[in-house]
Backbone as a printed PyTorch tensor [residue, N CA C, xyz], in Angstrom:
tensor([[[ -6.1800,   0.4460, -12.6750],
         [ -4.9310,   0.9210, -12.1140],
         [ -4.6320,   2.3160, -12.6410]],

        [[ -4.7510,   2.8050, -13.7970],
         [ -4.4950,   3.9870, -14.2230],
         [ -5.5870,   4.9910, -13.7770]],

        [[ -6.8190,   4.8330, -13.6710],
         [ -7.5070,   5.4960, -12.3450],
         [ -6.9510,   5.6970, -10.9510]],

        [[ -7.0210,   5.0250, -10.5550],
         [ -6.0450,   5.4250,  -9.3490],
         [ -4.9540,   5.7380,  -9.1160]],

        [[ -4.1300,   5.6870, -10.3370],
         [ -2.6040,   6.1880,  -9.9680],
         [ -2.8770,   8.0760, -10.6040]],

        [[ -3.8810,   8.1420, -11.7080],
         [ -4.3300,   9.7900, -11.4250],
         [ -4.2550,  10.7560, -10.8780]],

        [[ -3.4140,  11.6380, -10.8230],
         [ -3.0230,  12.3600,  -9.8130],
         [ -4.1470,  13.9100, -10.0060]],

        [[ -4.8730,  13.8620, -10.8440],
         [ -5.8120,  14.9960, -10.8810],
         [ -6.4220,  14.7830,  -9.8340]],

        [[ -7.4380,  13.9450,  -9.2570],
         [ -8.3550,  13.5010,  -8.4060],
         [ -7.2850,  14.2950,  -6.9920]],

        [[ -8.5740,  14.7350,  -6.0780],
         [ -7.8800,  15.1400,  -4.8540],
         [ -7.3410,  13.5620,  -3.7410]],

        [[ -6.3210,  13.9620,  -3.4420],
         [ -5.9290,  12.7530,  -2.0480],
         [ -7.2780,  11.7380,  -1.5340]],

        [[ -8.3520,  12.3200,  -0.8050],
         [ -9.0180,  11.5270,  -0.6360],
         [ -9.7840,  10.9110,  -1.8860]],

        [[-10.0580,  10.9300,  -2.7460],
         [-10.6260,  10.3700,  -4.3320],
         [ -9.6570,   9.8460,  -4.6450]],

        [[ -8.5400,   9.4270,  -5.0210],
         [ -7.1840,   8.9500,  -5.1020],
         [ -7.3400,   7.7170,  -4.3660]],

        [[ -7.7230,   7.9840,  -2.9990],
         [ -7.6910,   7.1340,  -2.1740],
         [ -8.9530,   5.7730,  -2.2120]],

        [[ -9.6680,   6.3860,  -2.4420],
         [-11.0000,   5.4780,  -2.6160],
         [-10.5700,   4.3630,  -3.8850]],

        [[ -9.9800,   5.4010,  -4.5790],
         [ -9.7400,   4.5190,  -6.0880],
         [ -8.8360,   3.3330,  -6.1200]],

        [[ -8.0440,   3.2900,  -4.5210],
         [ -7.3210,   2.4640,  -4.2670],
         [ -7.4640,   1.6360,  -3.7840]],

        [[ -8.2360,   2.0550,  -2.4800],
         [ -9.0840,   0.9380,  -1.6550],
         [ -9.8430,   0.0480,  -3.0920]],

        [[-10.7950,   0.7740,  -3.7380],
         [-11.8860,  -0.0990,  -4.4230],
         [-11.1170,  -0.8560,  -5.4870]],

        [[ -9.8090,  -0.8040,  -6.1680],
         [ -8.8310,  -1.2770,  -6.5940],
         [ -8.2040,  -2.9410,  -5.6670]],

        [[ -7.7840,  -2.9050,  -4.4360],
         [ -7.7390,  -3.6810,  -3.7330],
         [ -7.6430,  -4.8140,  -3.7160]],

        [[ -8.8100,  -5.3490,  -3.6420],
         [ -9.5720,  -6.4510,  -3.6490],
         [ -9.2810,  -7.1890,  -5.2290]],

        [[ -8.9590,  -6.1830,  -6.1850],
         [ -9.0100,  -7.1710,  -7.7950],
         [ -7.9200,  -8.0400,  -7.5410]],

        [[ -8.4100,  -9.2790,  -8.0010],
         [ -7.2360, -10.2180,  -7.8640],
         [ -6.3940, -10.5340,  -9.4670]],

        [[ -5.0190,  -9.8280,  -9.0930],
         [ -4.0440,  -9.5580, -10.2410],
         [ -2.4680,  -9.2160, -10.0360]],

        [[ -1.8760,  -9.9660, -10.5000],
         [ -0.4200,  -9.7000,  -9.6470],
         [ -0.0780,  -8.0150, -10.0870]],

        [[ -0.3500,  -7.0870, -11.0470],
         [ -0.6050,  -5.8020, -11.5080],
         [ -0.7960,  -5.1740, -10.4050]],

        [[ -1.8390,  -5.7180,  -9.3930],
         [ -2.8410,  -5.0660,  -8.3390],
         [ -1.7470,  -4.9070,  -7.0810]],

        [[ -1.6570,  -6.2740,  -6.6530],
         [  0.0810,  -5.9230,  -5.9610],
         [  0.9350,  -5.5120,  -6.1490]],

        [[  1.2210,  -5.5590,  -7.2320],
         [  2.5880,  -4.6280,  -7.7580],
         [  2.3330,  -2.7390,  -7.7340]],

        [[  0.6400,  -2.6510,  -7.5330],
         [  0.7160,  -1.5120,  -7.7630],
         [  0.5210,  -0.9140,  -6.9260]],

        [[  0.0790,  -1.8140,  -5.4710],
         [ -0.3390,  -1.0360,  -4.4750],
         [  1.1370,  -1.1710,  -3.4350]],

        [[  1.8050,  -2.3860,  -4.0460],
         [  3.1990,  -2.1700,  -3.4240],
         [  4.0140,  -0.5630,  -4.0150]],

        [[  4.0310,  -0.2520,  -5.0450],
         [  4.9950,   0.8780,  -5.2940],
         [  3.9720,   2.2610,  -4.4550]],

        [[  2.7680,   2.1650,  -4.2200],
         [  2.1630,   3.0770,  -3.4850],
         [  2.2910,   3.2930,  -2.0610]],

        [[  3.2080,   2.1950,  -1.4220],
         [  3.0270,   1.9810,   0.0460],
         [  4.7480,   1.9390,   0.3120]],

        [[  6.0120,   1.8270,  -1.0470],
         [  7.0670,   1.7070,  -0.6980],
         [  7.4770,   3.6880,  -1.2230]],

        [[  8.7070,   3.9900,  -0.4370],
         [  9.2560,   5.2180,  -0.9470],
         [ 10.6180,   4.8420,  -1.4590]],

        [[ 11.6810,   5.6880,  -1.5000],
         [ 12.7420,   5.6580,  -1.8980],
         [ 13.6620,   4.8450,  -0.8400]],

        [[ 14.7630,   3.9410,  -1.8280],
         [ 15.6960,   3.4500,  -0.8990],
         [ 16.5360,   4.2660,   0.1440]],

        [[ 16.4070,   3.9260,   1.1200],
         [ 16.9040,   4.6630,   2.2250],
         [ 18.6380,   4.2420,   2.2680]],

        [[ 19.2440,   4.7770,   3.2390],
         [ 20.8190,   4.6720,   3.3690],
         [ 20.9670,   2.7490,   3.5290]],

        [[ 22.1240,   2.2330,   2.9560],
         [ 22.2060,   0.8380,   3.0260],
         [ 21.1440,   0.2850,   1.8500]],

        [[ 20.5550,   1.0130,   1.2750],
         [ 19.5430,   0.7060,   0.3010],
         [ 18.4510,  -0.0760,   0.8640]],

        [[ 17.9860,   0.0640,   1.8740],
         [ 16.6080,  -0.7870,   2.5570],
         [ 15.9800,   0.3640,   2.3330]],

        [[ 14.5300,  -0.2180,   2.1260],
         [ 13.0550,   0.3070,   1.3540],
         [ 13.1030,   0.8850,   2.9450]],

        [[ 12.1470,   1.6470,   2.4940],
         [ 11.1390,   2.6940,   3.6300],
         [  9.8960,   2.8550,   3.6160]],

        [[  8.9720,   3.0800,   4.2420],
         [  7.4320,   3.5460,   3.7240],
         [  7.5490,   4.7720,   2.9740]],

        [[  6.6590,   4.8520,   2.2920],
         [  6.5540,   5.9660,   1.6590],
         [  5.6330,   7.3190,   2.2420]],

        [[  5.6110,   8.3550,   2.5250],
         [  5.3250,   9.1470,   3.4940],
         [  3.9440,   9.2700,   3.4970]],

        [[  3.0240,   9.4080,   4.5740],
         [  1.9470,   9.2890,   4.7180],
         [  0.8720,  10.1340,   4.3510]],

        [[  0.0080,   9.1860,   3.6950],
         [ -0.7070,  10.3500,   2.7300],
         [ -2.3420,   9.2550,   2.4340]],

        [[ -3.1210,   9.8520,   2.5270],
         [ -4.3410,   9.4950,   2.5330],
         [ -4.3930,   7.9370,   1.2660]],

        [[ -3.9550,   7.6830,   0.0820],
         [ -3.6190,   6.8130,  -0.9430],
         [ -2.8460,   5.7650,   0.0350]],

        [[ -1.4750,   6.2580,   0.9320],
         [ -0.5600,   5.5040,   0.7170],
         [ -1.1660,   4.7340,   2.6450]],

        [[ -1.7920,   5.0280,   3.1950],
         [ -3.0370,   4.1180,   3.9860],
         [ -4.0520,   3.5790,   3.5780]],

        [[ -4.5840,   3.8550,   2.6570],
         [ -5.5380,   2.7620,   1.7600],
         [ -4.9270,   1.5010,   1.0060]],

        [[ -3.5670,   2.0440,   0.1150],
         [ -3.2010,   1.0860,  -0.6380],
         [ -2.3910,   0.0870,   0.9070]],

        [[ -2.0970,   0.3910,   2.0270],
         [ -1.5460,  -0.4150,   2.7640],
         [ -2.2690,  -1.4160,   3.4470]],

        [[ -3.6960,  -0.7820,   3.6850],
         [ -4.5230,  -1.6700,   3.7900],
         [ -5.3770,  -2.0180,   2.9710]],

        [[ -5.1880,  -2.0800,   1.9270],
         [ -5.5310,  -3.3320,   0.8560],
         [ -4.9300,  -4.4180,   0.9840]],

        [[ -3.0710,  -4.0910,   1.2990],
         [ -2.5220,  -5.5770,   1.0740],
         [ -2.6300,  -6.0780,   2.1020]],

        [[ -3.0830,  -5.4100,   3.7460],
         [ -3.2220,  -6.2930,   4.4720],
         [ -4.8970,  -6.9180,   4.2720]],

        [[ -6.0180,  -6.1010,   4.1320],
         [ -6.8570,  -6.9770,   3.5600],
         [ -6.8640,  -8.3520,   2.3390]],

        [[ -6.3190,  -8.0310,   1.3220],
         [ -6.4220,  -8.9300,   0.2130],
         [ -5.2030,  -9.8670,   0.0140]],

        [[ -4.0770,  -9.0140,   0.7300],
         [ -2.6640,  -9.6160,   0.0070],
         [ -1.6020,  -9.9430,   0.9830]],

        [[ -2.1820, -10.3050,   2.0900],
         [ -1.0100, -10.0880,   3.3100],
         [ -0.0380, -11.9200,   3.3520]],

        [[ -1.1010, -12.8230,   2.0880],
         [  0.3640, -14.2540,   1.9820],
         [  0.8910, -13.8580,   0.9000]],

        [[  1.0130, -12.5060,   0.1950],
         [  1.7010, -12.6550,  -0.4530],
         [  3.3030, -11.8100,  -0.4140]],

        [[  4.4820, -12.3690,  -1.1710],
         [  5.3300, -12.2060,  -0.2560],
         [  6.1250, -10.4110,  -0.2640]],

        [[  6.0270,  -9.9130,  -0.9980],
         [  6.0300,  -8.3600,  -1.6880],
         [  5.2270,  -7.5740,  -0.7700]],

        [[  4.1450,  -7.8160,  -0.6780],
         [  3.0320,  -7.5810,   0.5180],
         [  3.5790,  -7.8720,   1.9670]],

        [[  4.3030,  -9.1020,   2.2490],
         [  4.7700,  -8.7200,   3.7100],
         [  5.8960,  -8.1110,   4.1310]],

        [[  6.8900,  -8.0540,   2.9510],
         [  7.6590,  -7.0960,   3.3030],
         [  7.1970,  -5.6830,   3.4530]],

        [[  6.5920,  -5.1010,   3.3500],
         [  5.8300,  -4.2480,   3.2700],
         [  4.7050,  -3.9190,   4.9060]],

        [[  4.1200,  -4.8850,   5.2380],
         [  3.7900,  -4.9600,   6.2880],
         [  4.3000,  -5.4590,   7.3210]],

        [[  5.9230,  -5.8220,   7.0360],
         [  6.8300,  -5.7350,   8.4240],
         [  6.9600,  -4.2270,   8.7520]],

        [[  7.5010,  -3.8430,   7.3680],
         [  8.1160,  -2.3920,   8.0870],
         [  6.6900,  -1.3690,   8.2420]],

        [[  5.6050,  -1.5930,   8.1170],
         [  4.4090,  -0.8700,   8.6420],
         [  4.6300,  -0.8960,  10.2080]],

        [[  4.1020,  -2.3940,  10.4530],
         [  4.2200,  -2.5310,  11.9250],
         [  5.4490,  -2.2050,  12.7760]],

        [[  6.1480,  -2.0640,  12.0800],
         [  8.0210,  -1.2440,  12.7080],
         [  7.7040,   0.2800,  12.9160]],

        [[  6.0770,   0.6270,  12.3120],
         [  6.4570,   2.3590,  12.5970],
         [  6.1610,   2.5150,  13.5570]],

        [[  6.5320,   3.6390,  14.0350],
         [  6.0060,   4.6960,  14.9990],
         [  4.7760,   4.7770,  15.0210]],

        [[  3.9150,   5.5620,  14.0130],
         [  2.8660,   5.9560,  13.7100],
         [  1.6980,   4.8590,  14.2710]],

        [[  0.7700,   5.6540,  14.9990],
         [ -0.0660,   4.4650,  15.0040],
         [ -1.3980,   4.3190,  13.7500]],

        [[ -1.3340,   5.2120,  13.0780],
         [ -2.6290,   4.7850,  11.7850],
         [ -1.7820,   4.1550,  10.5790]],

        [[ -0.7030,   4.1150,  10.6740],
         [  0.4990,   2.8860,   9.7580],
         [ -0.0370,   1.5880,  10.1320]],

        [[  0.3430,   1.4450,  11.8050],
         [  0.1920,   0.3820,  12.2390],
         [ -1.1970,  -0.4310,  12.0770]],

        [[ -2.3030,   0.5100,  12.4050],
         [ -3.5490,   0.2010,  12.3910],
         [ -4.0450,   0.1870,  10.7630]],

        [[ -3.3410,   0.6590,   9.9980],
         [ -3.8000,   0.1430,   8.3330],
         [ -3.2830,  -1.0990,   8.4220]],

        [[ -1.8720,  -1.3760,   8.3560],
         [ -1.0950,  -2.6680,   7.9590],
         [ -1.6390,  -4.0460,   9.0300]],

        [[ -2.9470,  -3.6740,  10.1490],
         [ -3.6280,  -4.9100,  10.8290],
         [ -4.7080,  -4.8700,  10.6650]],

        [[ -5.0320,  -4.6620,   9.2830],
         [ -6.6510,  -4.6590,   8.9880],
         [ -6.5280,  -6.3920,   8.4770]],

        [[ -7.7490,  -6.9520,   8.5020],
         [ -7.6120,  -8.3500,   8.7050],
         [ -8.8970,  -8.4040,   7.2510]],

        [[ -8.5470,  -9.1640,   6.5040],
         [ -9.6640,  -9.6360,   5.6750],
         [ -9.7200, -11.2260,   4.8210]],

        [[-10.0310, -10.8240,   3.5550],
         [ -9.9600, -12.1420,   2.8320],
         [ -8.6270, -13.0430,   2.8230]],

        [[ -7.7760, -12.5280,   2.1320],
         [ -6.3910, -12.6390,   2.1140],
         [ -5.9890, -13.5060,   0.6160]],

        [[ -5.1520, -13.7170,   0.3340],
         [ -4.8010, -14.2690,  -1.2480],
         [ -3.8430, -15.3920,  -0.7100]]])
């Protein structure tokens, strides 16, 4: 986790470190790829995505690969599939193992 949260590494290296992060099964691992995929409380204090950035589409589809029963993880991939954006959308329906 402290590899990948590294901010020396450029965006895409950042990113890899997240994806390959992913998959470890550790509540740490969710917790960390959740604060990578949430931004600041918005007005009414409801979460937001956090703005799009090469890391913060990897770590989103991690939790839909590895972590999408878990429940931190779907809040998270409601409001994916609520965006606009379609490479939000298309990270947060990547389909894999699942926890």
């Amino acid at each position: 986790i402290v590899r990948a949260s590294d901010f020396a590494p450029c965006p895409d290296l950042r990113a890899l470190g997240v994806r390959a992060l992913s998959s470890y099964r550790s509540p740490d691992c969710v917790a960390f790829l959740v604060r990578r995929t949430l931004g600041r409380k918005k007005i009414l204090r409801r979460r937001a995505l956090a703005s799009k950035s090469p890391e913060m589409l990897a770590a989103l589809a991690g939790l839909a690969m590895h972590w999408r029963s878990d429940p931190a993880s779907q809040a998270v991939l409601e409001l994916a599939t609520a965006s606009s954006d379609s490479e939000i959308i298309e990270a947060a329906g990547r389909r894999g193992a699942g926890i």
